[in-house]
CSV table of C-alpha atoms in Angstrom, one decimal:
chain,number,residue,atom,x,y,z
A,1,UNK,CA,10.3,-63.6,-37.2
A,2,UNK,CA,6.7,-64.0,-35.5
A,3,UNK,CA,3.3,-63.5,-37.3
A,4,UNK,CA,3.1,-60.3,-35.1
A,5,UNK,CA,5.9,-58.6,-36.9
A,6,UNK,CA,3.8,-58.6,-40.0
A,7,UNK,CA,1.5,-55.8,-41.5
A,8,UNK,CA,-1.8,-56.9,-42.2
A,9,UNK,CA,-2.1,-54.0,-44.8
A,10,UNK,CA,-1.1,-54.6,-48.5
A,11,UNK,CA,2.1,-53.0,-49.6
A,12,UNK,CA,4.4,-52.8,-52.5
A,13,UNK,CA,7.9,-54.7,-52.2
A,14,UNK,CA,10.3,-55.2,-54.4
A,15,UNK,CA,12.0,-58.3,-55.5
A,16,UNK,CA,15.7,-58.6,-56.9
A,17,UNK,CA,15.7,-61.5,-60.0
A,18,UNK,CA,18.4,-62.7,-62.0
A,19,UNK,CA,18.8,-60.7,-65.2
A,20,UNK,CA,16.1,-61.4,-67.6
A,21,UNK,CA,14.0,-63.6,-65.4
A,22,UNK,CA,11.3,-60.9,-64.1
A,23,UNK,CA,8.7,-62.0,-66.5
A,24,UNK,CA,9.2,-65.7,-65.4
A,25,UNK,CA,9.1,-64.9,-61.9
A,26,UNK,CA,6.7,-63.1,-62.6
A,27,UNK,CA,4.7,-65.9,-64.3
A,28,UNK,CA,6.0,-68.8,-61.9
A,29,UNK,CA,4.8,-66.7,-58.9
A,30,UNK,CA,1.3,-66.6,-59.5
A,31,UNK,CA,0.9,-69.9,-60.7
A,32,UNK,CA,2.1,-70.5,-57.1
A,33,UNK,CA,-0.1,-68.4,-55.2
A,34,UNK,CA,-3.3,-69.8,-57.3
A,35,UNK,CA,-2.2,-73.4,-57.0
A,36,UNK,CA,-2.1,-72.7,-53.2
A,37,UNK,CA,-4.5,-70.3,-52.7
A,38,UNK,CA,-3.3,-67.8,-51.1
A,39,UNK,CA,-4.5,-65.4,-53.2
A,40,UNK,CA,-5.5,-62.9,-50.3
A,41,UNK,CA,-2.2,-62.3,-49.8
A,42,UNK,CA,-1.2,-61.0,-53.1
A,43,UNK,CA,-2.9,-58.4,-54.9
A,44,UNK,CA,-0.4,-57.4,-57.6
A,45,UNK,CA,2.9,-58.3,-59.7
A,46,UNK,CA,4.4,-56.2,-62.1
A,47,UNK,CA,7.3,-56.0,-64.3
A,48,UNK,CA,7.1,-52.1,-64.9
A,49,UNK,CA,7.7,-51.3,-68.4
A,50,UNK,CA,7.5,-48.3,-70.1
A,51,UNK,CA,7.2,-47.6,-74.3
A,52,UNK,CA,10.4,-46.9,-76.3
A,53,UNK,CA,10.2,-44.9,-79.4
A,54,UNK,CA,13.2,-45.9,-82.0
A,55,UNK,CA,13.7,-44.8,-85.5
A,56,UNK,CA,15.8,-47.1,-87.4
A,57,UNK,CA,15.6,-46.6,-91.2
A,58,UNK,CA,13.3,-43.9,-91.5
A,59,UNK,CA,10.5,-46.3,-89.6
A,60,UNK,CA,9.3,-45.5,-86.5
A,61,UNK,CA,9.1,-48.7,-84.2
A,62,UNK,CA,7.5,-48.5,-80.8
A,63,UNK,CA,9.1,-51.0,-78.2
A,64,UNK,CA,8.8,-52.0,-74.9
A,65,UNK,CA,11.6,-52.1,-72.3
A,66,UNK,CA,11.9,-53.1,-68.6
A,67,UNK,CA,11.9,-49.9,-66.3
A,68,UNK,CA,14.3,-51.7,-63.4
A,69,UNK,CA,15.9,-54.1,-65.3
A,70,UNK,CA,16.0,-57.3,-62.5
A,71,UNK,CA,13.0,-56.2,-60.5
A,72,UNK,CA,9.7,-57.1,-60.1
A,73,UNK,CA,7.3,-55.4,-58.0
A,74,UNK,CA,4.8,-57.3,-55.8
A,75,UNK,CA,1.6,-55.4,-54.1
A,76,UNK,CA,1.2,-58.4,-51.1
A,77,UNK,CA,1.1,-58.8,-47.0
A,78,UNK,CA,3.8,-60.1,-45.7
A,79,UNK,CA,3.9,-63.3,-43.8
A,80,UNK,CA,5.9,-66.3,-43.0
A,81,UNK,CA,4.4,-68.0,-45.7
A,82,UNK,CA,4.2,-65.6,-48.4
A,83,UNK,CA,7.7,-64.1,-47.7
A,84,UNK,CA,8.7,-68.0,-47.9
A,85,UNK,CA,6.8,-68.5,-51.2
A,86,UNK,CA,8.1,-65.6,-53.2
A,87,UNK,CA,12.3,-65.5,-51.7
A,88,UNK,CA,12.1,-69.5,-53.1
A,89,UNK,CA,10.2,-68.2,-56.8
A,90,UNK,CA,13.5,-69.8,-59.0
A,91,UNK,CA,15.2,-66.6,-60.2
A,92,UNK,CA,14.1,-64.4,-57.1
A,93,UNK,CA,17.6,-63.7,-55.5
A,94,UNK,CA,16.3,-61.3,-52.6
A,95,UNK,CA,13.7,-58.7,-51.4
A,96,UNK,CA,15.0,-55.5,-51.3
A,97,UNK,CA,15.6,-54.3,-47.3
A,98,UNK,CA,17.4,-54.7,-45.1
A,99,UNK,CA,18.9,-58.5,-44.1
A,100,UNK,CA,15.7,-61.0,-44.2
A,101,UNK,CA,13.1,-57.8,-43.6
A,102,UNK,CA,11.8,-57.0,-47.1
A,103,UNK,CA,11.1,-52.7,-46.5
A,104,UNK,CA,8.1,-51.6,-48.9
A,105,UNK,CA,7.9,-48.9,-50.7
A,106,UNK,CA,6.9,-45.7,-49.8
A,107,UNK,CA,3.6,-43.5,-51.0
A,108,UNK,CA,5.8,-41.1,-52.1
A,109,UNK,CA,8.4,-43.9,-54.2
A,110,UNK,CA,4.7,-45.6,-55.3
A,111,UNK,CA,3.9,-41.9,-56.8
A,112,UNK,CA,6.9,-40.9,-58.4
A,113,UNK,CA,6.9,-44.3,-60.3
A,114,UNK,CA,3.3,-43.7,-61.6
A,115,UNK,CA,2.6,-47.1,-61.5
A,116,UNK,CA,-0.6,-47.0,-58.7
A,117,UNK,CA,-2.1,-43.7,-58.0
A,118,UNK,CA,-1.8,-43.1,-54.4
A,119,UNK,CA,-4.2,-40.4,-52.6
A,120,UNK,CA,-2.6,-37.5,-51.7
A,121,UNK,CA,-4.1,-35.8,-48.3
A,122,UNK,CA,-3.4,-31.9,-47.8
A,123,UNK,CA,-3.9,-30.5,-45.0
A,124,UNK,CA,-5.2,-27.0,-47.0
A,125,UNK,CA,-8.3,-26.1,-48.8
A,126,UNK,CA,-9.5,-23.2,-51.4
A,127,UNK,CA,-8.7,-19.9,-50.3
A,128,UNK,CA,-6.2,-20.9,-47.5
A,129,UNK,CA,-2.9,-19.0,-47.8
A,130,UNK,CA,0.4,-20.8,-48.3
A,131,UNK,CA,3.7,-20.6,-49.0
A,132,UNK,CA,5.5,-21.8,-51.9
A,133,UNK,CA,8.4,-24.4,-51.9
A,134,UNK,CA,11.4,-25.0,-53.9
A,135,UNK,CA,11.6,-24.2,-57.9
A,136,UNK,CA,11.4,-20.4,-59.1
A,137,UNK,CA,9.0,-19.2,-56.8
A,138,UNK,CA,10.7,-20.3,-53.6
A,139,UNK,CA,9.3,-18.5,-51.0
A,140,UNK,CA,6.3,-16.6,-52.5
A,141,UNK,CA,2.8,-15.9,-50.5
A,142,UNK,CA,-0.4,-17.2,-52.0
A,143,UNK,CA,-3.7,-18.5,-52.1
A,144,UNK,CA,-5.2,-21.8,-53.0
A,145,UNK,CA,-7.6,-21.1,-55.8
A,146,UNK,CA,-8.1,-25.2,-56.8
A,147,UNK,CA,-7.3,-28.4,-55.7
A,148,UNK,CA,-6.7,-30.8,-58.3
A,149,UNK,CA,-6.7,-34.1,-56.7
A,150,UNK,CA,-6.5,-36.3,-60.2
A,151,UNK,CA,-3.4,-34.7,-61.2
A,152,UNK,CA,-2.0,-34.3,-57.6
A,153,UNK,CA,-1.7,-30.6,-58.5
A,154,UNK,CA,-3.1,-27.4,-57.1
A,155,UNK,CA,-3.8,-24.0,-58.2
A,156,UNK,CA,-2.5,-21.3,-56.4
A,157,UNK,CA,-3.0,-17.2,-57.3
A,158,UNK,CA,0.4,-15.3,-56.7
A,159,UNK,CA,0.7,-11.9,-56.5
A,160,UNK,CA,3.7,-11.0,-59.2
A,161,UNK,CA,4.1,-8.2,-60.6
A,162,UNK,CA,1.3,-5.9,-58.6
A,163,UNK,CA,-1.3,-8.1,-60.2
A,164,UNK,CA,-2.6,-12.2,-59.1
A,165,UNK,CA,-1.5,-15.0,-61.4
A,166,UNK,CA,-2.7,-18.4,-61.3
A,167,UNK,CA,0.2,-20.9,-61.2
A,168,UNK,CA,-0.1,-24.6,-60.8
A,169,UNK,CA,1.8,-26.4,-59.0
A,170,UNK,CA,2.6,-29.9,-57.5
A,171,UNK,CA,0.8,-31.0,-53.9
A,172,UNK,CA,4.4,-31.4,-52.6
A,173,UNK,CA,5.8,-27.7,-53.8
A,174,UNK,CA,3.2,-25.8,-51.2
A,175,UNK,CA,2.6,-25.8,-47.6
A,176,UNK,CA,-0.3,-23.9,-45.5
A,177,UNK,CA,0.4,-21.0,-43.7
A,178,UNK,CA,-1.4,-20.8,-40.2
């Protein structure tokens, strides 16, 4: 593999550990990467966890448990060297992709994870007229009445009914209409 084969942009890649070393690899990794500097190369590690609400005994106890179990997710640009320095991380068994090419992840795998917001382009604006994708209202006409961009949502006024009703929807669920 030559440097050229490389993306010079930062992506997300994920990295198979034994069982119940993420946190360690975790750990072990960036005490690597700041002992040899080589921290342009990485700008994130994460062991995504998400809050557990259990009720043993009347008590409500609030926990916090691995997301993928045997993961760890690392925001970095790949190179000889820093694909070198995380596949030999003790407990790092592989990067997930194909043979020895890790594959990042998507912006739409990034999103549906919620763990970095991503910006979402459209390609419409207020008052353009679209069509409506998948879910209930597969197939309905309307028109964008807002853009939220914060909560990747927009707002679009349907005509149900004889009469226009705002419904919101997800940036993925609408497309313009030329």
């Amino acid at each position: 593999m030559s440097q050229k084969d490389y993306d010079t942009v930062p992506r997300w890649y994920v990295v198979h550990t034994y069982s119940g070393y993420e946190n360690k690899v975790k750990a072990d990794l960036e005490k690597t990467i700041k002992n040899r500097e080589l921290e342009e190369y990485f700008f994130d590690i994460i062991v995504p966890m998400e809050e557990q609400i259990e009720i043993k005994d009347g008590q409500k106890k609030t926990n916090l448990k691995k997301v993928f179990p045997g993961y760890v997710l690392v925001k970095m640009i790949v190179t000889e060297q820093t694909w070198y320095i995380v596949r030999n991380t003790r407990g790092v068994t592989s990067f997930v992709g194909s043979g020895t090419d890790p594959i990042p992840l998507t912006d739409e795998e990034i999103r549906k994870m919620g763990f970095e917001s991503v910006p979402v382009n459209v390609d419409y604006v207020v008052n353009d007229n679209i069509k409506i994708l998948g879910g209930p209202l597969d197939g309905y006409t309307g028109i964008v009445k807002e853009i939220k961009k914060d909560k990747n949502k927009v707002v679009v006024l349907v005509s149900m009914f004889g009469r226009e009703t705002p419904v919101e929807l997800e940036f993925s669920q609408v497309q313009k209409i030329d």
